[in-house]
Structure formats: structure tokens, C-alpha cells
XYZ file of C-alpha atoms in Angstrom:
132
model
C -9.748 -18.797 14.565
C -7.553 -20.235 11.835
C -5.014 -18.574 10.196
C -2.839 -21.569 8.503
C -3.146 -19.021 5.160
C -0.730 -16.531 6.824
C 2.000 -19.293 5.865
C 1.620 -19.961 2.766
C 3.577 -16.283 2.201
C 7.009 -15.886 2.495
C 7.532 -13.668 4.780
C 11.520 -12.304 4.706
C 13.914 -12.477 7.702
C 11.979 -9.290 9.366
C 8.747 -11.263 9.288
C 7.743 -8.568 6.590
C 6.234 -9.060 3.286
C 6.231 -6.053 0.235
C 2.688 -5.024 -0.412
C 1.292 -3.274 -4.102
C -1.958 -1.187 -3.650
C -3.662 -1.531 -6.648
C -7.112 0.412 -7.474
C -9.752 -1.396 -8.795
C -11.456 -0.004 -11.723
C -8.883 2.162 -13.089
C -5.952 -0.604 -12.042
C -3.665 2.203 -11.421
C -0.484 1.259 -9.059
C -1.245 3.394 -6.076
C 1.651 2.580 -3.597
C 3.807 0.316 -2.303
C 4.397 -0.720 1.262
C 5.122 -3.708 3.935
C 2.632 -5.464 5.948
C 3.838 -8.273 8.584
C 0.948 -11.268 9.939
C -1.233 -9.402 11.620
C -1.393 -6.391 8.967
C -2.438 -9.092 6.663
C -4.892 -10.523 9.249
C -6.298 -7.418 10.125
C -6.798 -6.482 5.788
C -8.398 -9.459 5.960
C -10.570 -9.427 8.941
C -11.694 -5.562 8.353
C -11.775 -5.272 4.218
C -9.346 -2.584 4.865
C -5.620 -1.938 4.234
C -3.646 -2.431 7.475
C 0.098 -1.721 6.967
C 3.089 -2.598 9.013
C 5.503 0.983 8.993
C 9.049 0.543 9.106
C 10.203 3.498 10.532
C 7.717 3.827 13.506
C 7.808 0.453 13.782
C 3.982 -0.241 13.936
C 0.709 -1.189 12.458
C -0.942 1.894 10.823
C -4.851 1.295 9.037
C -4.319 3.332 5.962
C -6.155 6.508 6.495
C -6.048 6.512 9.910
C -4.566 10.211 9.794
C -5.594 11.225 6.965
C -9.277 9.625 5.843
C -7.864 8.916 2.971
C -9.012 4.673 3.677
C -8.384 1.835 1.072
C -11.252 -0.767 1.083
C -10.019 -3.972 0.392
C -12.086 -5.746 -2.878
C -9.416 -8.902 -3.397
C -5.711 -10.139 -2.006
C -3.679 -12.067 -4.734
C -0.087 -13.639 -3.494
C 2.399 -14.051 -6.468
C 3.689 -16.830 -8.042
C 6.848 -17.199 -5.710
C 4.553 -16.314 -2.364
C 6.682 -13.289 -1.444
C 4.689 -10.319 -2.320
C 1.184 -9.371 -2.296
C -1.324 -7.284 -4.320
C -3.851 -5.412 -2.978
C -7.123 -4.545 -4.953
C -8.696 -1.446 -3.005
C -10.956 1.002 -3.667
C -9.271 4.529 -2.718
C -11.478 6.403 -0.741
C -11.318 10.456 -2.002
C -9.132 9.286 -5.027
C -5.488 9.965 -2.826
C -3.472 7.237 -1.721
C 0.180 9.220 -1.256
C 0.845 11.107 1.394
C 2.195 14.108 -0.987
C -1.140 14.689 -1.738
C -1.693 12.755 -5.035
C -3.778 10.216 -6.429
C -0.531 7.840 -6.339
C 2.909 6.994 -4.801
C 4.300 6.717 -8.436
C 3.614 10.511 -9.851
C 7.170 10.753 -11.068
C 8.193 9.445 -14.783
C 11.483 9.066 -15.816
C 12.279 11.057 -18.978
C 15.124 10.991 -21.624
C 18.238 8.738 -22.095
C 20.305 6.962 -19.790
C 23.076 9.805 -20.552
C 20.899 12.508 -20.216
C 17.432 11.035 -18.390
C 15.479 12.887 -14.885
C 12.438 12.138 -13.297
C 9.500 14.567 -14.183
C 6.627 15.075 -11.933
C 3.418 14.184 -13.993
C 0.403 13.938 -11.139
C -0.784 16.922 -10.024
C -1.155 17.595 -6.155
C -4.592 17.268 -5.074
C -4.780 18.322 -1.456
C -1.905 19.767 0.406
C -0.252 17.402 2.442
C 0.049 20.174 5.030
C -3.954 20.175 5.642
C -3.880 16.712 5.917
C -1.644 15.321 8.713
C -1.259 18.295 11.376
């Protein structure tokens, strides 16, 4: 098996590359994360998201815990190789592990004197039920 496309991305000093989940249809940003080579090979190879995790150090298939699975439509590298976008299909509509439909449910709100972040997604399943 070839995999010469794995280095055409710039992968940074940790041999880690940032990762946007984007949902196709609605194009919603659903999350961000990291993936290193074989996270990418194994999106590839499975039409499924396959992360890299920082903090447990290890590969985790999205969902894997929780069923909540992105399958993987396209993969588009941008323009300076060093982060890619993931167009998924988010299987039961969550894709943060609070229990929303998206990473990104807070909106910032107000000046820069007098600004806060405002939670504007509502929780759809308690995170609680989900990973025991």
C-alpha cells in the first residue's frame, strides 16, 4: 500500500496536524481536533473520523464511546498543507462531548470592554448518559 499522500501535509514538530469537522449539508463547524498519519490513514481507509487525542495520547474513532460516529464524505488540505477539513455526516446530529450538536455552542456577546460568551446550543443528550 501507498501512502506518498500522507506527505504532502505538514505535519508540525509533534507529527500532528489540526483537524475541522465540518457537516455536510448544513456546513455547520462541528469540532476541532488533531489527527497524526495513521488517524488520517485510518479516515481514509474506513470513511470514518479517526482522531489522534492529546491528552491520552492515542488514536480514538470518533464515536467509539459514545455512537455518536462521523462518516467521512470528502478530506480537503488547505492552501499552506497544514490543516485539514473534514466533510462528515454526524451520526444522531451530536458531535461534542457536552452533549450538543457542536464544539462551538458558545457566542461571544457585547464589546471588547464589556463582551462574555453566551451559550446558544441547547444540550441534547446528557453527557452523563453517554460516556459512563
Amino acid at each position: 500500500m501507498t501512502t506518498h499522500w500522507l506527505d504532502k501535509v505538514r505535519w508540525d514538530a509533534n507529527g500532528l496536524v489540526p483537524v475541522i469537522a465540518q457537516e455536510v449539508g448544513s456546513n455547520d463547524v462541528l469540532m476541532f481536533a488533531w489527527m497524526n498519519r495513521e488517524a488520517l490513514r485510518l479516515t481514509v481507509e474506513h470513511k470514518r473520523a479517526v482522531y489522534f487525542s492529546r491528552s491520552r495520547n492515542k488514536l480514538w474513532f470518533k464515536g467509539e464511546e459514545s455512537g455518536h460516529v462521523q462518516h467521512l464524505h470528502e478530506i480537503r488540505l488547505d492552501c499552506d498543507e497544514d490543516v485539514v477539513l473534514l466533510k462528515v455526516e454526524q451520526v444522531s446530529g451530536m458531535a461534542c462531548h457536552t452533549g450538543r450538536h457542536a464544539c462551538f455552542f458558545q457566542k461571544f456577546e457585547g464589546t471588547a470592554g464589556d463582551g462574555e460568551w453566551v451559550t446558544v446550543e441547547p444540550v441534547l443528550q446528557d453527557p452523563t448518559t453517554i460516556y459512563k
